[in-house]
mmCIF file of C-alpha atoms in Angstrom:
data_model
loop_
_atom_site.group_PDB
_atom_site.id
_atom_site.type_symbol
_atom_site.label_atom_id
_atom_site.label_comp_id
_atom_site.label_asym_id
_atom_site.label_seq_id
_atom_site.Cartn_x
_atom_site.Cartn_y
_atom_site.Cartn_z
ATOM 1 C CA LYS L 1 -5.069 -6.761 -16.355
ATOM 2 C CA ASN L 2 -3.123 -4.935 -13.678
ATOM 3 C CA GLN L 3 -2.161 -1.463 -14.799
ATOM 4 C CA VAL L 4 1.075 -1.616 -12.790
ATOM 5 C CA GLU L 5 3.337 -4.524 -13.602
ATOM 6 C CA GLN L 6 6.420 -5.321 -11.568
ATOM 7 C CA SER L 7 9.275 -7.608 -12.473
ATOM 8 C CA PRO L 8 10.706 -9.901 -11.482
ATOM 9 C CA GLN L 9 8.154 -11.472 -9.145
ATOM 10 C CA SER L 10 10.966 -12.679 -6.926
ATOM 11 C CA LEU L 11 14.706 -12.279 -6.780
ATOM 12 C CA ILE L 12 17.491 -13.855 -4.744
ATOM 13 C CA ILE L 13 20.868 -12.120 -4.472
ATOM 14 C CA LEU L 14 23.955 -12.406 -2.330
ATOM 15 C CA GLU L 15 24.705 -9.886 0.355
ATOM 16 C CA GLY L 16 26.747 -6.989 -0.972
ATOM 17 C CA LYS L 17 25.482 -7.301 -4.537
ATOM 18 C CA ASN L 18 23.409 -4.723 -6.403
ATOM 19 C CA CYS L 19 20.009 -5.321 -7.963
ATOM 20 C CA THR L 20 17.387 -3.494 -10.008
ATOM 21 C CA LEU L 21 13.634 -3.929 -9.787
ATOM 22 C CA GLN L 22 11.311 -2.855 -12.585
ATOM 23 C CA CYS L 23 7.893 -1.223 -12.672
ATOM 24 C CA ASN L 24 5.921 -0.604 -15.868
ATOM 25 C CA TYR L 25 2.594 1.159 -15.784
ATOM 26 C CA THR L 26 -0.172 2.076 -18.179
ATOM 27 C CA VAL L 27 -2.286 4.325 -15.971
ATOM 28 C CA SER L 28 -2.893 7.937 -16.911
ATOM 29 C CA PRO L 29 -3.172 10.807 -16.235
ATOM 30 C CA PHE L 30 -0.149 10.366 -14.029
ATOM 31 C CA SER L 31 0.448 12.265 -10.805
ATOM 32 C CA ASN L 32 3.261 10.506 -8.981
ATOM 33 C CA LEU L 33 5.017 7.194 -8.565
ATOM 34 C CA ARG L 34 6.110 5.793 -5.227
ATOM 35 C CA TRP L 35 8.235 2.860 -4.156
ATOM 36 C CA TYR L 36 7.566 1.143 -0.846
ATOM 37 C CA LYS L 37 9.391 -1.528 1.143
ATOM 38 C CA GLN L 38 7.202 -4.034 2.965
ATOM 39 C CA ASP L 39 8.627 -6.468 5.484
ATOM 40 C CA THR L 40 6.673 -9.686 5.937
ATOM 41 C CA GLY L 41 3.586 -9.124 8.064
ATOM 42 C CA ARG L 42 4.165 -5.363 8.319
ATOM 43 C CA GLY L 43 2.805 -2.253 6.633
ATOM 44 C CA PRO L 44 4.616 -0.725 3.634
ATOM 45 C CA VAL L 45 7.168 1.999 4.322
ATOM 46 C CA SER L 46 7.897 4.708 1.778
ATOM 47 C CA LEU L 47 11.247 4.769 -0.010
ATOM 48 C CA THR L 48 10.850 7.364 -2.756
ATOM 49 C CA ILE L 49 8.251 9.594 -4.401
ATOM 50 C CA MET L 50 8.621 10.985 -7.910
ATOM 51 C CA THR L 51 6.401 13.333 -9.840
ATOM 52 C CA PHE L 52 6.169 13.675 -13.605
ATOM 53 C CA SER L 53 9.051 16.127 -13.782
ATOM 54 C CA GLU L 54 11.513 14.056 -11.738
ATOM 55 C CA ASN L 55 13.548 11.293 -13.316
ATOM 56 C CA THR L 56 15.617 10.145 -10.359
ATOM 57 C CA LYS L 57 15.344 10.126 -6.587
ATOM 58 C CA SER L 58 17.679 8.616 -4.018
ATOM 59 C CA ASN L 59 17.190 7.479 -0.445
ATOM 60 C CA GLY L 60 20.428 6.085 0.932
ATOM 61 C CA ARG L 61 21.252 2.885 -0.954
ATOM 62 C CA TYR L 62 17.966 3.058 -2.846
ATOM 63 C CA THR L 63 17.763 4.963 -6.145
ATOM 64 C CA ALA L 64 14.574 5.191 -8.154
ATOM 65 C CA THR L 65 14.347 6.304 -11.758
ATOM 66 C CA LEU L 66 11.339 7.342 -13.787
ATOM 67 C CA ASP L 67 10.802 7.630 -17.516
ATOM 68 C CA ALA L 68 7.365 9.170 -17.878
ATOM 69 C CA ASP L 69 7.509 8.886 -21.663
ATOM 70 C CA THR L 70 7.896 5.131 -21.671
ATOM 71 C CA LYS L 71 5.994 4.749 -18.378
ATOM 72 C CA GLN L 72 8.765 2.817 -16.720
ATOM 73 C CA SER L 73 10.400 3.069 -13.336
ATOM 74 C CA SER L 74 13.178 1.161 -11.673
ATOM 75 C CA LEU L 75 14.457 0.801 -8.122
ATOM 76 C CA HIS L 76 18.168 0.155 -7.794
ATOM 77 C CA ILE L 77 19.556 -1.196 -4.539
ATOM 78 C CA THR L 78 23.296 -0.963 -4.045
ATOM 79 C CA ALA L 79 25.468 -3.011 -1.696
ATOM 80 C CA SER L 80 22.526 -5.105 -0.522
ATOM 81 C CA GLN L 81 22.161 -6.066 3.125
ATOM 82 C CA LEU L 82 20.302 -8.927 4.758
ATOM 83 C CA SER L 83 17.775 -6.389 6.052
ATOM 84 C CA ASP L 84 16.844 -5.506 2.458
ATOM 85 C CA SER L 85 14.967 -8.817 2.276
ATOM 86 C CA ALA L 86 11.377 -7.682 1.786
ATOM 87 C CA SER L 87 8.739 -7.030 -0.837
ATOM 88 C CA TYR L 88 9.105 -3.855 -2.880
ATOM 89 C CA ILE L 89 5.909 -2.291 -4.146
ATOM 90 C CA CYS L 90 5.454 0.248 -6.920
ATOM 91 C CA VAL L 91 2.421 2.552 -6.651
ATOM 92 C CA VAL L 92 1.188 4.916 -9.333
ATOM 93 C CA SER L 93 -1.263 7.683 -8.448
ATOM 94 C CA LEU L 94 -3.619 9.244 -10.903
ATOM 95 C CA TYR L 95 -4.223 12.976 -11.054
ATOM 96 C CA ASN L 96 -6.645 13.137 -8.112
ATOM 97 C CA ASN L 97 -4.221 11.268 -5.830
ATOM 98 C CA ASN L 98 -6.997 9.128 -4.367
ATOM 99 C CA ASP L 99 -6.941 6.734 -7.309
ATOM 100 C CA MET L 100 -3.806 4.697 -6.714
ATOM 101 C CA ARG L 101 -2.766 1.557 -8.543
ATOM 102 C CA PHE L 102 -0.519 -0.910 -6.763
ATOM 103 C CA GLY L 103 1.850 -3.384 -8.319
ATOM 104 C CA ALA L 104 1.907 -6.914 -6.946
ATOM 105 C CA GLY L 105 5.444 -6.366 -5.691
ATOM 106 C CA THR L 106 8.846 -7.968 -6.098
ATOM 107 C CA ARG L 107 9.935 -10.307 -3.329
ATOM 108 C CA LEU L 108 13.667 -9.783 -2.694
ATOM 109 C CA THR L 109 15.729 -12.234 -0.663
ATOM 110 C CA VAL L 110 19.279 -11.319 0.273
ATOM 111 C CA LYS L 111 21.399 -14.299 1.316
ATOM 112 C CA PRO L 112 24.669 -14.233 3.241
ATOM 113 C CA ASP O 1 4.582 2.734 10.869
ATOM 114 C CA GLY O 2 4.285 6.483 11.227
ATOM 115 C CA GLY O 3 1.642 7.333 13.835
ATOM 116 C CA ILE O 4 -0.999 4.941 12.528
ATOM 117 C CA THR O 5 -2.089 2.114 14.765
ATOM 118 C CA GLN O 6 -4.168 -0.894 13.840
ATOM 119 C CA SER O 7 -5.547 -3.391 16.252
ATOM 120 C CA PRO O 8 -5.506 -6.214 16.764
ATOM 121 C CA LYS O 9 -2.520 -7.572 14.837
ATOM 122 C CA TYR O 10 -4.170 -10.980 14.461
ATOM 123 C CA LEU O 11 -7.898 -11.677 14.462
ATOM 124 C CA PHE O 12 -9.737 -14.953 14.230
ATOM 125 C CA ARG O 13 -13.454 -15.273 13.589
ATOM 126 C CA LYS O 14 -15.991 -17.892 12.728
ATOM 127 C CA GLU O 15 -17.796 -17.686 9.420
ATOM 128 C CA GLY O 16 -21.009 -15.694 9.650
ATOM 129 C CA GLN O 17 -19.756 -13.255 12.293
ATOM 130 C CA ASN O 18 -19.153 -9.573 11.680
ATOM 131 C CA VAL O 19 -15.815 -8.225 12.837
ATOM 132 C CA THR O 20 -14.497 -4.671 13.208
ATOM 133 C CA LEU O 21 -10.893 -3.690 12.577
ATOM 134 C CA SER O 22 -9.566 -0.592 14.274
ATOM 135 C CA CYS O 23 -7.478 2.151 12.661
ATOM 136 C CA GLU O 24 -6.327 5.275 14.505
ATOM 137 C CA GLN O 25 -3.927 8.012 13.363
ATOM 138 C CA ASN O 26 -2.367 10.949 15.177
ATOM 139 C CA LEU O 27 -0.898 12.602 12.077
ATOM 140 C CA ASN O 28 -3.811 15.033 11.657
ATOM 141 C CA HIS O 29 -4.391 13.675 8.155
ATOM 142 C CA ASP O 30 -7.708 14.307 6.465
ATOM 143 C CA ALA O 31 -7.669 11.277 4.196
ATOM 144 C CA MET O 32 -7.795 7.693 5.402
ATOM 145 C CA TYR O 33 -7.879 4.452 3.428
ATOM 146 C CA TRP O 34 -8.526 0.754 3.864
ATOM 147 C CA TYR O 35 -6.811 -1.807 1.654
ATOM 148 C CA ARG O 36 -6.877 -5.531 1.390
ATOM 149 C CA GLN O 37 -3.719 -7.475 0.531
ATOM 150 C CA ASP O 38 -3.784 -11.028 -0.808
ATOM 151 C CA PRO O 39 -0.734 -13.104 -1.781
ATOM 152 C CA GLY O 40 0.548 -12.329 -5.273
ATOM 153 C CA GLN O 41 -1.764 -9.349 -5.746
ATOM 154 C CA GLY O 42 -1.391 -5.633 -5.378
ATOM 155 C CA LEU O 43 -3.218 -3.809 -2.619
ATOM 156 C CA ARG O 44 -6.871 -3.268 -3.410
ATOM 157 C CA LEU O 45 -8.843 -0.304 -2.145
ATOM 158 C CA ILE O 46 -11.897 -1.080 -0.014
ATOM 159 C CA TYR O 47 -12.999 2.371 1.181
ATOM 160 C CA TYR O 48 -11.522 5.809 1.634
ATOM 161 C CA SER O 49 -12.523 8.988 3.412
ATOM 162 C CA GLN O 50 -11.363 12.553 2.914
ATOM 163 C CA ILE O 51 -13.446 14.200 5.595
ATOM 164 C CA VAL O 52 -15.325 13.333 8.744
ATOM 165 C CA ASN O 53 -18.755 11.778 8.143
ATOM 166 C CA ASP O 54 -18.009 11.133 4.480
ATOM 167 C CA PHE O 55 -16.470 8.139 2.723
ATOM 168 C CA GLN O 56 -16.288 6.613 -0.738
ATOM 169 C CA LYS O 57 -16.361 3.040 -1.981
ATOM 170 C CA GLY O 58 -13.227 1.620 -3.480
ATOM 171 C CA ASP O 59 -12.807 -1.219 -5.933
ATOM 172 C CA ILE O 60 -13.903 -4.015 -3.584
ATOM 173 C CA ALA O 61 -16.367 -2.460 -1.109
ATOM 174 C CA GLU O 62 -18.945 -5.260 -1.204
ATOM 175 C CA GLY O 63 -19.232 -6.986 2.160
ATOM 176 C CA TYR O 64 -17.462 -4.195 4.026
ATOM 177 C CA SER O 65 -18.625 -1.070 5.848
ATOM 178 C CA VAL O 66 -16.843 1.896 7.421
ATOM 179 C CA SER O 67 -17.517 4.958 9.524
ATOM 180 C CA ARG O 68 -15.650 8.228 10.018
ATOM 181 C CA GLU O 69 -17.088 9.878 13.099
ATOM 182 C CA LYS O 70 -13.746 11.368 14.141
ATOM 183 C CA LYS O 71 -10.820 12.597 12.069
ATOM 184 C CA GLU O 72 -8.456 10.240 13.895
ATOM 185 C CA SER O 73 -10.451 7.048 13.492
ATOM 186 C CA PHE O 74 -11.614 4.993 10.520
ATOM 187 C CA PRO O 75 -12.864 1.536 11.622
ATOM 188 C CA LEU O 76 -13.626 -1.164 9.056
ATOM 189 C CA THR O 77 -16.328 -3.768 9.588
ATOM 190 C CA VAL O 78 -16.040 -7.004 7.690
ATOM 191 C CA THR O 79 -19.561 -8.358 7.437
ATOM 192 C CA SER O 80 -20.805 -11.895 6.933
ATOM 193 C CA ALA O 81 -21.644 -10.885 3.357
ATOM 194 C CA GLN O 82 -17.957 -10.784 2.442
ATOM 195 C CA LYS O 83 -17.398 -14.070 0.634
ATOM 196 C CA ASN O 84 -13.685 -14.491 1.272
ATOM 197 C CA PRO O 85 -12.682 -12.299 4.203
ATOM 198 C CA THR O 86 -9.425 -13.996 5.163
ATOM 199 C CA ALA O 87 -6.688 -11.519 4.220
ATOM 200 C CA PHE O 88 -4.197 -8.940 5.464
ATOM 201 C CA TYR O 89 -5.870 -5.560 5.965
ATOM 202 C CA LEU O 90 -3.940 -2.315 5.800
ATOM 203 C CA CYS O 91 -5.052 1.150 6.869
ATOM 204 C CA ALA O 92 -3.360 4.264 5.509
ATOM 205 C CA SER O 93 -3.637 8.013 5.832
ATOM 206 C CA ARG O 94 -2.542 11.038 3.828
ATOM 207 C CA ASP O 95 -2.344 14.773 4.124
ATOM 208 C CA LEU O 96 -4.466 16.013 1.223
ATOM 209 C CA THR O 97 -1.793 18.556 0.265
ATOM 210 C CA ALA O 98 0.915 15.890 -0.094
ATOM 211 C CA TYR O 99 1.511 12.743 -2.132
ATOM 212 C CA GLU O 100 2.881 10.603 0.659
ATOM 213 C CA GLN O 101 0.652 7.891 2.089
ATOM 214 C CA TYR O 102 1.467 6.378 5.479
ATOM 215 C CA PHE O 103 0.490 2.818 6.326
ATOM 216 C CA GLY O 104 -0.359 1.130 9.576
ATOM 217 C CA PRO O 105 1.150 -2.216 10.647
ATOM 218 C CA GLY O 106 -1.823 -4.212 9.362
ATOM 219 C CA THR O 107 -4.304 -6.707 10.769
ATOM 220 C CA ARG O 108 -4.321 -10.312 9.635
ATOM 221 C CA LEU O 109 -7.878 -11.624 9.683
ATOM 222 C CA THR O 110 -8.556 -15.338 9.510
ATOM 223 C CA VAL O 111 -12.124 -16.555 9.140
ATOM 224 C CA THR O 112 -12.868 -20.262 9.476
#
């Protein structure tokens, strides 16, 4: 069983709308949680990084939240654009930072 | 893709042949990683290295080999012992004092 579960698996929204992607994890001891954007056929690009003590982090139209008590994170995208169409991957690092657990990703499609 | 290059972007091989994937970084990072990405699954760690001439097996090292003769380079060899080598391979690097991990553009390997 994957220790990092993302939902939904895929999502289709209209341009200009907001959306929220979920990441639940069971791994511990926790070091940090990162969200990445991956365009098809490309390498992932970092969006946000949060440590245990941070509960929100923004990067432009992307806002990530973290609840370390319930082991849940979300990525909120506001005013979506066609270029937001991509897979979004949640990654949780354990204390040594070399042990990283990757979610399977959420595939987002933004339609005009 | 942050100063990490992978070549080639696409690679085709016949079954039974070994193949080497290149990964070079100019970020002066100590740690380098190789991941495999399959549809519907999270990235899985093949090997990682934190220092020249030293590397550690990841979760799916069987059928793969690596070397780290220079800090900038971390080539991955997919051997004929790898049962299902067709996949998208991603290289990453990290400064050991930071959480952020930078990914290369990936190599898509197809073995027939």
